[in-house]
Amino acid sequence: MDKRIRQAFDQIQAGEALKEQTSAYLEQVRARGRSSAVRPWLAAAVACLVLMIAGIGGYQVYFTPTSVLSIEINPSVELGINRFDKVVTVQGYNEDGQALADSLDLRFLDYQQALEQLIASQSIANRLEQGEILSITVVGEDASQSSRLLAGARACTAGQENIQCGHGDVQILEEAHHAGLSMGKYQAFLALQALDPTVTPEAVYGLSMGEIQDWIARLEEKADSTAQTGQAGQTTHGNGQGHRHGWETHE
Amino acid sequence: MRGEEETDLAIRRYGDMVRRLCMIHLKHEADTQDIFQTVFLKYLLYQGEFESEEHEKAWMIRVTLNACKDLLRSFFRSRTVPLEELTNYAHQLTDDNREVLNAVLALPQKYRDVIYLHYYEGYTAPEIGRILGRKVNTVYTDLTRARERLRAMLGGDGDG
């Protein structure tokens, strides 16, 4: 049997495209690290570029968001990012979010600087310290910009365990706004609704991401135990809570 | 931050292993890509020193498994995981390969890890215990039970 298992796993390999993509992604992260050293020069170049664009009537191009970064913990904030990766709109999606948006001056910052400021802001930092989950969702029609923003968001939140980053769908963003929720919270709502179709957007409006996730975990547990009745030994491990183990804890 | 040469070497050296670990947990191409980026980003940013290649490999296994578990807990994962997705992984799978992998995927998650690490990577139970942070006796029990289940599904050939 061990030979059959070895042979079967031998067939599963990482394709060259996957390796190259990952390599390119790491290079992007490294380049971001290097670029911080030449930022004054870059800032001047960007300023010139902005003037040039403004000069040739590109005002709209600069001020039109091409992607959205939805930041959700309980303050819900969405940053509109233009094609130059600058923040051009800041929108709070609940009271806390609006207060946070008003307290920071994020417009025209690079999206990574804006993210760093948001994460360092007291209302978010306090919640992260309390173990709340922060989700960052990138939505945009330009796939290469979305990948770039997601990579950048991951890079600047790499040391934080309670932060999840992912892609979102443009259509779902529209639905989210229609429901009066930010993208991150709406995605959580959809995950919840898949488990309990009676849940409405209003029910999650005032909840934090951690509270919604707990709700989902409870429903999943319930569904699992129903599905596994009679299947002894089919339960999985303790839901990831105990997986940071010894030997080497820096991960 | 590690250099390009170092990370490229790690991708070449551990890429297949990371992919196999992703396969036994995620089964989706997009999720695998996510985990790949996450794992090697952590490697890029990891500031500690590895005492040996074995140490580095064990670190990779642990980080990959943790990243898979984190993804499974997050809202961004694909929530449907049909076993048929296996076909996306390798078109050249023989019927026997597919039967074996489907049997492994049908095992509970904790059994899949020990089966892969023992049968494919050649780790002993104490080594698996150290890597996964589980008691050695638990690993022995898991291995025995996983083997029994696999034999029941695949038909044993008595190799212990």
Tab-separated table of C-alpha atoms in Angstrom:
chain	number	residue	atom	x	y	z
A	1	MET	CA	0.000	0.000	0.000
A	2	ASP	CA	2.801	2.438	0.807
A	3	LYS	CA	4.129	2.103	-2.731
A	4	ARG	CA	0.717	2.930	-4.193
A	5	ILE	CA	0.439	5.980	-1.945
A	6	ARG	CA	3.907	7.185	-2.934
A	7	GLN	CA	3.168	6.708	-6.612
A	8	ALA	CA	-0.132	8.564	-6.355
A	9	PHE	CA	1.368	11.540	-4.506
A	10	ASP	CA	4.285	11.587	-6.943
A	11	GLN	CA	1.849	12.676	-9.626
A	12	ILE	CA	0.878	15.810	-7.691
A	13	GLN	CA	3.390	18.492	-8.454
A	14	ALA	CA	3.514	22.258	-8.409
A	15	GLY	CA	3.351	23.435	-12.019
A	16	GLU	CA	5.967	25.766	-13.433
A	17	ALA	CA	3.357	28.515	-13.836
A	18	LEU	CA	2.502	28.365	-10.133
A	19	LYS	CA	6.173	28.484	-9.156
A	20	GLU	CA	6.872	31.385	-11.492
A	21	GLN	CA	3.819	33.320	-10.312
A	22	THR	CA	4.888	32.882	-6.713
A	23	SER	CA	8.419	33.907	-7.515
A	24	ALA	CA	7.158	37.035	-9.303
A	25	TYR	CA	4.888	37.825	-6.355
A	26	LEU	CA	7.814	37.607	-3.924
A	27	GLU	CA	9.847	39.866	-6.184
A	28	GLN	CA	6.993	42.381	-6.057
A	29	VAL	CA	7.067	42.306	-2.252
A	30	ARG	CA	10.850	42.756	-2.280
A	31	ALA	CA	10.550	45.655	-4.725
A	32	ARG	CA	8.043	47.328	-2.398
A	33	GLY	CA	10.548	47.009	0.418
A	34	ARG	CA	13.253	48.572	-1.728
A	35	SER	CA	11.002	51.346	-2.991
A	36	SER	CA	10.564	52.708	0.521
A	37	ALA	CA	14.233	53.690	0.380
A	38	VAL	CA	13.719	55.850	-2.702
A	39	ARG	CA	10.387	57.284	-1.677
A	40	PRO	CA	11.316	61.032	-1.798
A	41	TRP	CA	12.425	60.642	-5.392
A	42	LEU	CA	9.380	58.600	-6.169
A	43	ALA	CA	7.076	61.109	-4.485
A	44	ALA	CA	8.501	63.890	-6.647
A	45	ALA	CA	8.078	61.780	-9.770
A	46	VAL	CA	4.514	60.946	-8.826
A	47	ALA	CA	3.797	64.629	-8.140
A	48	CYS	CA	5.096	65.499	-11.609
A	49	LEU	CA	2.997	62.773	-13.090
A	50	VAL	CA	-0.092	64.021	-11.276
A	51	LEU	CA	0.563	67.566	-12.559
A	52	MET	CA	1.040	66.252	-16.056
A	53	ILE	CA	-2.146	64.253	-15.914
A	54	ALA	CA	-4.040	67.181	-14.465
A	55	GLY	CA	-2.493	69.366	-17.155
A	56	ILE	CA	-3.781	67.210	-19.966
A	57	GLY	CA	-7.262	67.038	-18.509
A	58	GLY	CA	-6.826	63.736	-16.745
A	59	TYR	CA	-8.550	64.934	-13.599
A	60	GLN	CA	-11.238	62.330	-13.924
A	61	VAL	CA	-8.765	59.557	-14.569
A	62	TYR	CA	-6.951	60.369	-11.364
A	63	PHE	CA	-10.019	60.797	-9.191
A	64	THR	CA	-11.937	57.750	-10.419
A	65	PRO	CA	-11.531	54.683	-8.208
A	66	THR	CA	-10.665	51.566	-10.190
A	67	SER	CA	-10.566	49.231	-7.188
A	68	VAL	CA	-12.035	49.133	-3.720
A	69	LEU	CA	-10.348	48.000	-0.536
A	70	SER	CA	-12.942	47.035	2.022
A	71	ILE	CA	-11.627	47.030	5.577
A	72	GLU	CA	-13.867	45.365	8.075
A	73	ILE	CA	-13.539	44.660	11.758
A	74	ASN	CA	-16.402	46.536	13.241
A	75	PRO	CA	-15.613	49.936	11.940
A	76	SER	CA	-16.410	49.265	8.273
A	77	VAL	CA	-14.414	51.427	5.912
A	78	GLU	CA	-13.992	51.277	2.151
A	79	LEU	CA	-11.151	52.934	0.324
A	80	GLY	CA	-11.569	53.771	-3.348
A	81	ILE	CA	-8.201	53.279	-5.061
A	82	ASN	CA	-7.378	54.881	-8.404
A	83	ARG	CA	-5.296	53.304	-11.140
A	84	PHE	CA	-2.153	54.737	-9.562
A	85	ASP	CA	-2.831	52.842	-6.318
A	86	LYS	CA	-3.725	56.044	-4.467
A	87	VAL	CA	-6.671	56.451	-2.159
A	88	VAL	CA	-9.203	58.788	-3.750
A	89	THR	CA	-12.331	58.067	-1.704
A	90	VAL	CA	-12.879	57.063	1.918
A	91	GLN	CA	-16.289	55.844	2.935
A	92	GLY	CA	-17.426	54.716	6.382
A	93	TYR	CA	-20.117	52.040	6.334
A	94	ASN	CA	-21.351	52.342	9.892
A	95	GLU	CA	-21.042	54.916	12.659
A	96	ASP	CA	-17.702	53.630	13.890
A	97	GLY	CA	-16.457	53.446	10.328
A	98	GLN	CA	-17.529	56.998	9.570
A	99	ALA	CA	-15.924	58.277	12.773
A	100	LEU	CA	-12.725	56.481	11.873
A	101	ALA	CA	-12.810	57.792	8.297
A	102	ASP	CA	-13.295	61.330	9.616
A	103	SER	CA	-10.465	61.042	12.120
A	104	LEU	CA	-7.824	60.069	9.552
A	105	ASP	CA	-6.684	61.909	6.491
A	106	LEU	CA	-6.230	59.053	4.063
A	107	ARG	CA	-7.018	60.652	0.725
A	108	PHE	CA	-4.184	60.745	-1.796
A	109	LEU	CA	-2.053	58.402	0.281
A	110	ASP	CA	-0.583	55.268	-1.228
A	111	TYR	CA	-3.007	52.441	-0.403
A	112	GLN	CA	-0.388	50.670	1.721
A	113	GLN	CA	0.249	53.774	3.800
A	114	ALA	CA	-3.494	54.189	4.207
A	115	LEU	CA	-3.835	50.562	5.325
A	116	GLU	CA	-0.981	50.971	7.779
A	117	GLN	CA	-2.606	54.092	9.255
A	118	LEU	CA	-5.964	52.386	9.540
A	119	ILE	CA	-4.531	49.297	11.229
A	120	ALA	CA	-2.521	51.473	13.599
A	121	SER	CA	-5.564	53.646	14.457
A	122	GLN	CA	-6.696	53.200	18.016
A	123	SER	CA	-10.149	51.802	17.314
A	124	ILE	CA	-8.784	49.053	15.041
A	125	ALA	CA	-5.589	48.354	17.012
A	126	ASN	CA	-7.638	47.903	20.206
A	127	ARG	CA	-9.951	45.429	18.553
A	128	LEU	CA	-7.074	43.465	17.048
A	129	GLU	CA	-5.509	43.268	20.482
A	130	GLN	CA	-8.735	41.825	21.804
A	131	GLY	CA	-8.466	39.050	19.226
A	132	GLU	CA	-11.057	40.406	16.781
A	133	ILE	CA	-10.724	39.433	13.110
A	134	LEU	CA	-9.977	42.103	10.502
A	135	SER	CA	-10.780	41.288	6.911
A	136	ILE	CA	-9.446	43.166	3.905
A	137	THR	CA	-11.225	42.510	0.627
A	138	VAL	CA	-9.902	43.744	-2.699
A	139	VAL	CA	-12.456	44.300	-5.444
A	140	GLY	CA	-11.732	45.617	-8.890
A	141	GLU	CA	-12.277	44.896	-12.551
A	142	ASP	CA	-8.596	45.207	-13.419
A	143	ALA	CA	-7.241	41.790	-12.442
A	144	SER	CA	-3.599	42.875	-12.438
A	145	GLN	CA	-4.314	45.834	-10.159
A	146	SER	CA	-6.402	43.633	-7.856
A	147	SER	CA	-3.573	41.096	-7.574
A	148	ARG	CA	-1.099	43.909	-6.935
A	149	LEU	CA	-3.291	45.445	-4.225
A	150	LEU	CA	-3.903	42.071	-2.612
A	151	ALA	CA	-0.179	41.281	-2.604
A	152	GLY	CA	0.524	44.708	-1.120
A	153	ALA	CA	-2.180	44.309	1.531
A	154	ARG	CA	-0.763	40.919	2.469
A	155	ALA	CA	2.750	42.319	2.601
A	156	CYS	CA	1.859	45.151	4.945
A	157	THR	CA	-0.206	42.915	7.223
A	158	ALA	CA	2.146	39.910	7.104
A	159	GLY	CA	2.994	40.004	10.795
A	160	GLN	CA	-0.643	40.116	11.981
A	161	GLU	CA	-2.334	36.835	12.690
A	162	ASN	CA	-5.884	38.168	12.968
A	163	ILE	CA	-5.959	39.768	9.539
A	164	GLN	CA	-7.407	37.959	6.547
A	165	CYS	CA	-6.982	39.259	3.007
A	166	GLY	CA	-8.825	38.103	-0.086
A	167	HIS	CA	-10.399	38.948	-3.421
A	168	GLY	CA	-14.026	39.925	-3.828
A	169	ASP	CA	-16.364	40.034	-6.781
A	170	VAL	CA	-17.497	43.316	-8.382
A	171	GLN	CA	-21.096	42.158	-8.611
A	172	ILE	CA	-21.103	41.157	-4.956
A	173	LEU	CA	-19.732	44.616	-4.100
A	174	GLU	CA	-22.749	46.163	-5.782
A	175	GLU	CA	-25.095	43.833	-3.922
A	176	ALA	CA	-23.282	44.687	-0.683
A	177	HIS	CA	-23.776	48.408	-1.191
A	178	HIS	CA	-27.388	47.803	-2.116
A	179	ALA	CA	-27.817	45.981	1.200
A	180	GLY	CA	-26.098	48.870	3.004
A	181	LEU	CA	-23.130	46.752	4.072
A	182	SER	CA	-19.444	47.011	3.326
A	183	MET	CA	-17.938	44.312	1.114
A	184	GLY	CA	-16.172	42.470	3.918
A	185	LYS	CA	-19.258	42.268	6.073
A	186	TYR	CA	-21.457	41.317	3.143
A	187	GLN	CA	-19.145	38.385	2.292
A	188	ALA	CA	-19.375	37.251	5.890
A	189	PHE	CA	-23.148	37.680	5.675
A	190	LEU	CA	-23.276	35.486	2.542
A	191	ALA	CA	-21.247	32.779	4.274
A	192	LEU	CA	-23.670	32.968	7.171
A	193	GLN	CA	-26.734	32.956	4.941
A	194	ALA	CA	-25.490	29.829	3.168
A	195	LEU	CA	-25.784	28.069	6.508
A	196	ASP	CA	-28.966	29.758	7.668
A	197	PRO	CA	-31.126	31.161	4.842
A	198	THR	CA	-33.320	33.066	7.306
A	199	VAL	CA	-30.535	35.502	8.267
A	200	THR	CA	-31.024	39.040	6.913
A	201	PRO	CA	-28.405	41.770	6.288
A	202	GLU	CA	-29.949	43.801	9.129
A	203	ALA	CA	-29.108	41.008	11.574
A	204	VAL	CA	-25.367	41.390	10.939
A	205	TYR	CA	-25.287	45.176	10.548
A	206	GLY	CA	-24.219	45.868	14.134
A	207	LEU	CA	-22.055	42.767	14.588
A	208	SER	CA	-18.266	42.639	14.455
A	209	MET	CA	-16.487	40.239	12.091
A	210	GLY	CA	-15.475	38.101	15.059
A	211	GLU	CA	-19.098	37.826	16.172
A	212	ILE	CA	-20.238	36.822	12.693
A	213	GLN	CA	-17.419	34.285	12.462
A	214	ASP	CA	-18.423	32.805	15.832
A	215	TRP	CA	-21.992	32.569	14.580
A	216	ILE	CA	-20.804	30.758	11.434
A	217	ALA	CA	-18.625	28.420	13.485
A	218	ARG	CA	-21.596	27.514	15.676
A	219	LEU	CA	-23.793	26.800	12.652
A	220	GLU	CA	-21.042	24.769	10.963
A	221	GLU	CA	-20.494	22.775	14.109
A	222	LYS	CA	-24.189	22.081	14.280
A	223	ALA	CA	-24.300	21.072	10.599
A	224	ASP	CA	-21.200	18.880	11.048
A	225	SER	CA	-22.564	17.061	14.032
A	226	THR	CA	-25.841	16.454	12.189
A	227	ALA	CA	-24.004	15.218	9.088
A	228	GLN	CA	-21.661	13.012	11.038
A	229	THR	CA	-24.226	11.245	13.171
A	230	GLY	CA	-23.308	7.622	12.871
A	231	GLN	CA	-19.900	8.324	11.339
A	232	ALA	CA	-17.699	7.702	14.335
A	233	GLY	CA	-14.208	9.156	14.139
A	234	GLN	CA	-15.069	11.581	11.352
A	235	THR	CA	-14.551	14.684	13.464
A	236	THR	CA	-11.641	16.937	12.637
A	237	HIS	CA	-9.231	18.681	14.979
A	238	GLY	CA	-10.090	21.519	17.350
A	239	ASN	CA	-10.939	24.139	14.735
A	240	GLY	CA	-7.470	25.497	14.358
A	241	GLN	CA	-7.180	26.934	17.826
A	242	GLY	CA	-4.421	24.638	18.946
A	243	HIS	CA	-2.299	24.575	15.856
A	244	ARG	CA	0.439	26.948	16.867
A	245	HIS	CA	2.756	24.501	18.438
A	246	GLY	CA	6.257	24.308	19.772
A	247	TRP	CA	9.639	23.539	18.223
A	248	GLU	CA	9.562	26.761	16.266
A	249	THR	CA	6.863	29.244	17.025
A	250	HIS	CA	7.868	31.975	14.576
A	251	GLU	CA	5.581	31.374	11.676
B	1	MET	CA	14.077	39.734	3.907
B	2	ARG	CA	15.495	36.774	1.998
B	3	GLY	CA	17.018	37.203	-1.445
B	4	GLU	CA	15.645	36.007	-4.770
B	5	GLU	CA	18.066	33.101	-5.048
B	6	GLU	CA	17.130	31.798	-1.644
B	7	THR	CA	13.353	32.014	-2.175
B	8	ASP	CA	13.580	30.516	-5.671
B	9	LEU	CA	15.554	27.612	-4.239
B	10	ALA	CA	12.905	27.124	-1.553
B	11	ILE	CA	10.130	27.175	-4.171
B	12	ARG	CA	11.994	24.562	-6.221
B	13	ARG	CA	12.807	22.474	-3.179
B	14	TYR	CA	9.463	22.578	-1.361
B	15	GLY	CA	6.960	23.642	-4.039
B	16	ASP	CA	5.760	20.094	-4.753
B	17	MET	CA	5.422	19.324	-1.066
B	18	VAL	CA	3.450	22.510	-0.388
B	19	ARG	CA	1.186	21.678	-3.298
B	20	ARG	CA	0.561	18.142	-2.021
B	21	LEU	CA	-0.268	19.441	1.438
B	22	CYS	CA	-2.644	21.947	-0.180
B	23	MET	CA	-4.232	19.152	-2.163
B	24	ILE	CA	-5.046	17.059	0.870
B	25	HIS	CA	-6.686	20.055	2.538
B	26	LEU	CA	-8.040	22.442	-0.058
B	27	LYS	CA	-8.688	20.813	-3.410
B	28	HIS	CA	-9.131	24.154	-5.169
B	29	GLU	CA	-6.692	25.711	-7.584
B	30	ALA	CA	-7.361	29.296	-6.458
B	31	ASP	CA	-6.925	28.395	-2.798
B	32	THR	CA	-3.700	26.571	-3.588
B	33	GLN	CA	-2.353	29.698	-5.269
B	34	ASP	CA	-3.262	31.708	-2.186
B	35	ILE	CA	-1.512	29.282	0.132
B	36	PHE	CA	1.539	29.151	-2.095
B	37	GLN	CA	1.884	32.922	-1.914
B	38	THR	CA	1.223	33.017	1.811
B	39	VAL	CA	3.727	30.274	2.653
B	40	PHE	CA	6.569	31.613	0.573
B	41	LEU	CA	5.836	35.193	1.688
B	42	LYS	CA	6.264	33.988	5.265
B	43	TYR	CA	9.504	32.332	4.226
B	44	LEU	CA	10.649	35.581	2.566
B	45	LEU	CA	9.913	37.558	5.735
B	46	TYR	CA	11.042	34.934	8.263
B	47	GLN	CA	14.007	36.322	10.157
B	48	GLY	CA	15.039	33.215	12.087
B	49	GLU	CA	17.825	30.888	11.064
B	50	PHE	CA	17.280	27.271	10.087
B	51	GLU	CA	19.645	24.849	11.763
B	52	SER	CA	19.441	22.370	8.898
B	53	GLU	CA	17.527	21.514	5.772
B	54	GLU	CA	15.361	19.140	7.811
B	55	HIS	CA	14.504	21.961	10.197
B	56	GLU	CA	13.592	24.191	7.270
B	57	LYS	CA	11.421	21.475	5.728
B	58	ALA	CA	9.577	20.884	9.015
B	59	TRP	CA	8.985	24.660	9.268
B	60	MET	CA	7.541	24.649	5.731
B	61	ILE	CA	5.181	21.785	6.571
B	62	ARG	CA	3.969	23.514	9.704
B	63	VAL	CA	3.489	26.901	8.039
B	64	THR	CA	1.638	25.292	5.103
B	65	LEU	CA	-0.717	23.325	7.340
B	66	ASN	CA	-1.396	26.396	9.486
B	67	ALA	CA	-2.038	28.512	6.380
B	68	CYS	CA	-4.474	25.873	5.084
B	69	LYS	CA	-6.327	25.844	8.397
B	70	ASP	CA	-6.430	29.645	8.493
B	71	LEU	CA	-7.842	29.731	4.979
B	72	LEU	CA	-10.474	27.159	5.857
B	73	ARG	CA	-11.550	29.397	8.731
B	74	SER	CA	-11.660	32.561	6.635
B	75	PHE	CA	-14.466	33.921	4.508
B	76	PHE	CA	-12.379	33.936	1.384
B	77	ARG	CA	-12.103	30.233	0.822
B	78	SER	CA	-14.238	28.501	-1.742
B	79	ARG	CA	-16.892	26.876	0.362
B	80	THR	CA	-17.639	23.896	-1.807
B	81	VAL	CA	-14.990	21.203	-1.928
B	82	PRO	CA	-16.142	18.355	-4.145
B	83	LEU	CA	-13.691	15.489	-4.426
B	84	GLU	CA	-14.029	15.649	-8.208
B	85	GLU	CA	-11.802	18.723	-8.057
B	86	LEU	CA	-8.955	16.241	-7.806
B	87	THR	CA	-9.071	15.992	-11.572
B	88	ASN	CA	-7.760	19.551	-11.751
B	89	TYR	CA	-4.561	18.544	-10.062
B	90	ALA	CA	-3.153	16.120	-12.546
B	91	HIS	CA	-4.559	15.037	-15.857
B	92	GLN	CA	-2.065	12.230	-16.053
B	93	LEU	CA	-3.381	10.405	-12.976
B	94	THR	CA	-3.934	6.702	-13.562
B	95	ASP	CA	-7.073	5.052	-12.228
B	96	ASP	CA	-5.032	3.587	-9.409
B	97	ASN	CA	-3.537	6.993	-8.501
B	98	ARG	CA	-6.978	8.503	-8.455
B	99	GLU	CA	-8.388	5.694	-6.348
B	100	VAL	CA	-5.587	6.070	-3.807
B	101	LEU	CA	-5.866	9.866	-3.625
B	102	ASN	CA	-9.629	9.759	-3.332
B	103	ALA	CA	-9.253	7.276	-0.486
B	104	VAL	CA	-6.765	9.610	1.259
B	105	LEU	CA	-9.090	12.578	0.742
B	106	ALA	CA	-11.979	10.605	2.206
B	107	LEU	CA	-10.070	10.310	5.492
B	108	PRO	CA	-10.645	12.796	8.308
B	109	GLN	CA	-8.243	15.727	8.081
B	110	LYS	CA	-5.951	14.706	10.949
B	111	TYR	CA	-5.400	11.292	9.337
B	112	ARG	CA	-4.538	12.805	5.963
B	113	ASP	CA	-1.585	14.715	7.423
B	114	VAL	CA	-0.053	11.701	9.145
B	115	ILE	CA	-0.588	9.437	6.144
B	116	TYR	CA	1.105	11.907	3.820
B	117	LEU	CA	3.971	12.681	6.199
B	118	HIS	CA	4.598	9.029	7.017
B	119	TYR	CA	4.091	7.296	3.678
B	120	TYR	CA	5.315	9.978	1.336
B	121	GLU	CA	7.777	12.098	3.281
B	122	GLY	CA	9.040	9.125	5.296
B	123	TYR	CA	8.710	10.714	8.744
B	124	THR	CA	8.502	8.473	11.799
B	125	ALA	CA	5.715	8.862	14.355
B	126	PRO	CA	7.923	10.776	16.858
B	127	GLU	CA	9.036	13.136	14.071
B	128	ILE	CA	5.434	13.701	12.983
B	129	GLY	CA	4.510	14.341	16.606
B	130	ARG	CA	7.177	17.037	16.804
B	131	ILE	CA	6.172	18.686	13.539
B	132	LEU	CA	2.432	18.695	14.215
B	133	GLY	CA	2.669	19.327	17.940
B	134	ARG	CA	0.802	16.117	18.731
B	135	LYS	CA	1.631	13.439	21.274
B	136	VAL	CA	3.581	10.522	19.817
B	137	ASN	CA	1.006	8.027	21.076
B	138	THR	CA	-1.742	9.979	19.344
B	139	VAL	CA	0.242	9.897	16.109
B	140	TYR	CA	0.688	6.111	16.420
B	141	THR	CA	-3.046	5.710	17.004
B	142	ASP	CA	-3.904	8.016	14.104
B	143	LEU	CA	-1.524	6.166	11.803
B	144	THR	CA	-2.955	2.787	12.734
B	145	ARG	CA	-6.536	3.929	12.293
B	146	ALA	CA	-5.765	5.740	9.044
B	147	ARG	CA	-4.041	2.630	7.705
B	148	GLU	CA	-7.001	0.456	8.657
B	149	ARG	CA	-9.392	2.772	6.881
B	150	LEU	CA	-7.209	2.935	3.796
B	151	ARG	CA	-6.903	-0.851	3.725
B	152	ALA	CA	-10.653	-1.143	3.982
B	153	MET	CA	-11.064	1.232	1.050
B	154	LEU	CA	-8.189	0.083	-1.121
B	155	GLY	CA	-7.648	-3.506	-0.085
B	156	GLY	CA	-4.470	-4.127	1.942
B	157	ASP	CA	-1.371	-5.726	0.592
B	158	GLY	CA	0.075	-6.494	3.982
B	159	ASP	CA	3.046	-4.170	4.007
B	160	GLY	CA	2.604	-2.930	7.540
